[in-house]
Short mmCIF file of C-alpha atoms in Angstrom, two decimals:
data_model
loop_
_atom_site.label_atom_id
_atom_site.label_comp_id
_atom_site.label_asym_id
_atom_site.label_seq_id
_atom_site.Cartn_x
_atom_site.Cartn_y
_atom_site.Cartn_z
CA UNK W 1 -26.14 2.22 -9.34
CA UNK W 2 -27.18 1.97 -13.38
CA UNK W 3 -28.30 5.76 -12.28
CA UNK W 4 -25.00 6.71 -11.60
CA UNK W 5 -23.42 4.81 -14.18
CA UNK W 6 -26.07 6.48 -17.11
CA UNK W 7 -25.08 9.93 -15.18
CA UNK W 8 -21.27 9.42 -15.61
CA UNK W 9 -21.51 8.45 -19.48
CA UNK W 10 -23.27 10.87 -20.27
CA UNK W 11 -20.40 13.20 -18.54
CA UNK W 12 -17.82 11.53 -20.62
CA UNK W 13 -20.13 12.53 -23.84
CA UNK W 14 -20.59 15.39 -23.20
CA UNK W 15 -16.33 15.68 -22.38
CA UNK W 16 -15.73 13.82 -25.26
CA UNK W 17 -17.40 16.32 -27.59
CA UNK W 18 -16.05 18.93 -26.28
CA UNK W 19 -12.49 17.55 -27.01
CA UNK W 20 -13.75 16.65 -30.05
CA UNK W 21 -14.93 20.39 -31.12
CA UNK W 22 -11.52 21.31 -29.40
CA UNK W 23 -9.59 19.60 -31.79
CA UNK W 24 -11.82 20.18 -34.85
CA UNK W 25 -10.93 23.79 -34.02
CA UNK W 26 -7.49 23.29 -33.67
CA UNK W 27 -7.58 21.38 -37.16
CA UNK W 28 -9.27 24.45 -38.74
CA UNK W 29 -6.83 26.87 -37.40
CA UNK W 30 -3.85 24.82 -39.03
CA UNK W 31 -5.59 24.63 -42.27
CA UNK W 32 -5.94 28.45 -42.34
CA UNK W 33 -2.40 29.03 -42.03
CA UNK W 34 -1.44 26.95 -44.41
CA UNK W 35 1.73 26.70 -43.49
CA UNK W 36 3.82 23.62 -42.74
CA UNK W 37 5.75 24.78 -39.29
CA UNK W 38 2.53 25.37 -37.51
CA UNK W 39 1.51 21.55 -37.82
CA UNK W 40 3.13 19.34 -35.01
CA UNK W 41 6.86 18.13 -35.74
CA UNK W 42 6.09 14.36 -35.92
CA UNK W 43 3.02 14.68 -37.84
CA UNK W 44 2.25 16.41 -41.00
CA UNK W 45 -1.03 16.69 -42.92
CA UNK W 46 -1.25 14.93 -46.40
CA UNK W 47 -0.81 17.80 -48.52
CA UNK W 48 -2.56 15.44 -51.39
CA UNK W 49 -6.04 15.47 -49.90
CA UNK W 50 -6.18 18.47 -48.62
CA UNK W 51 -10.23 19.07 -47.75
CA UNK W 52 -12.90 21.79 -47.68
CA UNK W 53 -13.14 22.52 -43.71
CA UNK W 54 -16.80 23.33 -43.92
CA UNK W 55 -17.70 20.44 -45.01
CA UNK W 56 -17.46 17.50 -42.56
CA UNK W 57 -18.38 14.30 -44.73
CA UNK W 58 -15.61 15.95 -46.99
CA UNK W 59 -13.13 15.81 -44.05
CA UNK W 60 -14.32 12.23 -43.12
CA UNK W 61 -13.31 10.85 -46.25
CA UNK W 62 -10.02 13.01 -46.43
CA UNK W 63 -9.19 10.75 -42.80
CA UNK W 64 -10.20 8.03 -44.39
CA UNK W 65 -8.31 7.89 -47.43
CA UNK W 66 -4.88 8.86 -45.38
CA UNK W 67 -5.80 5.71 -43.18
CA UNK W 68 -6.15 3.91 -46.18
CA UNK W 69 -3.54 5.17 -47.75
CA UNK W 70 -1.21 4.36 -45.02
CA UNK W 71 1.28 1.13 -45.14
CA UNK W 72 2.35 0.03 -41.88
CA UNK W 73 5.64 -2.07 -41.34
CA UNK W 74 4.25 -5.81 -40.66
CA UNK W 75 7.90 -7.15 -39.86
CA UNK W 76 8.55 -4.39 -37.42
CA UNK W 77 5.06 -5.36 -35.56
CA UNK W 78 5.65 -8.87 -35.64
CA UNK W 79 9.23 -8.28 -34.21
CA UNK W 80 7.89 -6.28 -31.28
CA UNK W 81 5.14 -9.08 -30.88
CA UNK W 82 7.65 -11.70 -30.08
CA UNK W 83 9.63 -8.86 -27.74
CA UNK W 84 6.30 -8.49 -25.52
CA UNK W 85 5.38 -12.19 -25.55
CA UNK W 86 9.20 -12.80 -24.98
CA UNK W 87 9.05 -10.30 -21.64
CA UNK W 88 5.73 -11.83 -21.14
CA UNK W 89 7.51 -15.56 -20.42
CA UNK W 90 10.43 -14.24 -18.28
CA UNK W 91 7.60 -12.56 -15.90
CA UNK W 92 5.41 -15.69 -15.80
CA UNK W 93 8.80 -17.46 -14.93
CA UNK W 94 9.66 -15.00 -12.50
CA UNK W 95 6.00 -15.30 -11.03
CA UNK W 96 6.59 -18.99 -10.40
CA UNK W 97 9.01 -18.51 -7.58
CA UNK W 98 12.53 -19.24 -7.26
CA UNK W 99 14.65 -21.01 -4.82
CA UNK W 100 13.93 -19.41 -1.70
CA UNK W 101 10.20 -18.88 -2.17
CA UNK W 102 9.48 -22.12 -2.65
CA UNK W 103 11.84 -23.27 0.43
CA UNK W 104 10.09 -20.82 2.58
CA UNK W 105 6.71 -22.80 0.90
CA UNK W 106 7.71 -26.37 2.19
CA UNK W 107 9.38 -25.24 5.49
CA UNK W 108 5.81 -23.36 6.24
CA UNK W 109 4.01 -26.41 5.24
CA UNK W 110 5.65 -28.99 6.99
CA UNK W 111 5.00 -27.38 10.19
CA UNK W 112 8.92 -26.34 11.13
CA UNK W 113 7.76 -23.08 11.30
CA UNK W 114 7.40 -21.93 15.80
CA UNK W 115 3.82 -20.62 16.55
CA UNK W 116 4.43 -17.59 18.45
CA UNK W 117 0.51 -16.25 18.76
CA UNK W 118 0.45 -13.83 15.95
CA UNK W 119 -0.15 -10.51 16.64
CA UNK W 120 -1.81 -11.01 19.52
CA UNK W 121 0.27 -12.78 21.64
CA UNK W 122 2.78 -9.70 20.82
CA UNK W 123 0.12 -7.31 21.95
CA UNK W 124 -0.89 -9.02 25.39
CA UNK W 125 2.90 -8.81 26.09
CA UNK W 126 3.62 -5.73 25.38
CA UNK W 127 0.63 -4.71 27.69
CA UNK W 128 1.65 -6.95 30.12
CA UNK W 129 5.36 -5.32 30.05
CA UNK W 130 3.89 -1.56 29.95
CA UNK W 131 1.73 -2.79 33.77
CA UNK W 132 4.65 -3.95 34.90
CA UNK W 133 7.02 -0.69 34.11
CA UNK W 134 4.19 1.70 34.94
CA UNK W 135 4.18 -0.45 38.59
CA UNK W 136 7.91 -0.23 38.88
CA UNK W 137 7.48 3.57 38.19
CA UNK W 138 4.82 4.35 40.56
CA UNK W 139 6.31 2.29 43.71
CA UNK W 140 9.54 4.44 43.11
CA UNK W 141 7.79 7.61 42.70
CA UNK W 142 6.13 6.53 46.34
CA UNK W 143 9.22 4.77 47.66
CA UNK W 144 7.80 1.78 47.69
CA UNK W 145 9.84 -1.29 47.26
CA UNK W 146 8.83 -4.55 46.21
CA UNK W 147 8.73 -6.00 50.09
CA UNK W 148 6.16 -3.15 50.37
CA UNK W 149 3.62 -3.85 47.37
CA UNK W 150 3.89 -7.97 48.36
CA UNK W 151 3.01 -6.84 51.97
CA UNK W 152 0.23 -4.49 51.12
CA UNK W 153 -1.28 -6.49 48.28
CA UNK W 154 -1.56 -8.89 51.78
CA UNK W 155 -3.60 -5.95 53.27
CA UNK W 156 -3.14 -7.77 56.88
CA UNK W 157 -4.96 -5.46 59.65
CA UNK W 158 -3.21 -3.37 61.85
CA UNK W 159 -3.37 -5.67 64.85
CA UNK W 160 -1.41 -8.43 63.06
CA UNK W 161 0.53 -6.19 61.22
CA UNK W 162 1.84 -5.21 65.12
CA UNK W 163 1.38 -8.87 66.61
CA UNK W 164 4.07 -9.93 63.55
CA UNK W 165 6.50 -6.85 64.96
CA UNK W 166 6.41 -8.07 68.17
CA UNK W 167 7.19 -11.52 67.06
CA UNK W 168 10.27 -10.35 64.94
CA UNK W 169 11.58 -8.03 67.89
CA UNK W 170 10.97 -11.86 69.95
CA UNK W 171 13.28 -13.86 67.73
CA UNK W 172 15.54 -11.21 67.06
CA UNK W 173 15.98 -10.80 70.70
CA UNK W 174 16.36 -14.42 71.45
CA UNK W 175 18.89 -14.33 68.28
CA UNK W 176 20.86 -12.16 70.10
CA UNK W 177 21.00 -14.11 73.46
CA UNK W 178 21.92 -17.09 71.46
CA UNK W 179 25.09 -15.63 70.34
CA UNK W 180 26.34 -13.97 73.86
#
């Protein structure tokens, strides 16, 4: 793990001094020119301290100095301060909950809420309802009807199976000398 971790900082080194040669490069270039309309629109290079590019400790100081040299608007930072730390309250407010959530909180809590069986009582159904169509299916493919699968899921042998005709033809016939 530390292996890995040693392997990938040294990666960003080595990418980070390459960038860094990159735009050391690029910084020479603009120098050569000379010329203003080459440097980037929003930024322009002090034209005051204006360096020896062969010498790096030179250049160093030349940053330096422009860093120094630089006064930065304190009201304008303190203003956006309070703006973040303003947007920072309305999303802790907003993280609290509002109406509904915490409704939804105290009806969950005080046990209102119906116990179905989660996700699995949902699944056993819906396998349960997928038997039960794929038996529906099948009996009409065979023309089967229901009378049919409750008889053979009986499985009675073939000598009752014709002792129980008999008996129907019996009462049927005695049925019918009941009414004449």
């Amino acid at each position: 793990m530390q292996e890995d971790l040693a392997a990938d900082l040294q990666d960003d080194l080595e990418k980070a001094a390459q960038t860094f040669a990159l735009v050391e490069q690029a910084t020479k270039e603009q120098l050569k020119d000379g010329s203003p309309s080459h440097i980037g629109a929003g930024r322009s290079l002090s034209k005051l301290n204006r360096v020896d590019p062969i010498d790096p400790a030179a250049a160093k100081e030349g940053v330096l100095d422009e860093v120094r040299a630089l006064q930065p608007n304190h009201e304008n930072r303190l203003e956006a301060i309070e703006r973040a730390e303003k947007l920072r309250q309305k999303e802790l407010e907003g993280r609290r909950g509002n109406v509904l959530q915490k409704e939804l909180t105290s009806f969950v809590e005080s046990g209102k809420l119906k116990k179905s069986g989660g996700f699995e009582e949902v699944e056993r159904q819906r396998v349960a309802k997928d038997e039960r169509i794929r038996r529906e299916v099948w009996e009409r493919q065979n023309g089967m009807t229901q009378a049919d699968a409750d008889f053979e899921e009986v499985d009675p042998s073939v000598e009752e199976v014709a002792e129980a005709d008999e008996m129907v033809e019996e009462n049927v016939d005695e049925h019918s000398d009941l009414e004449t």
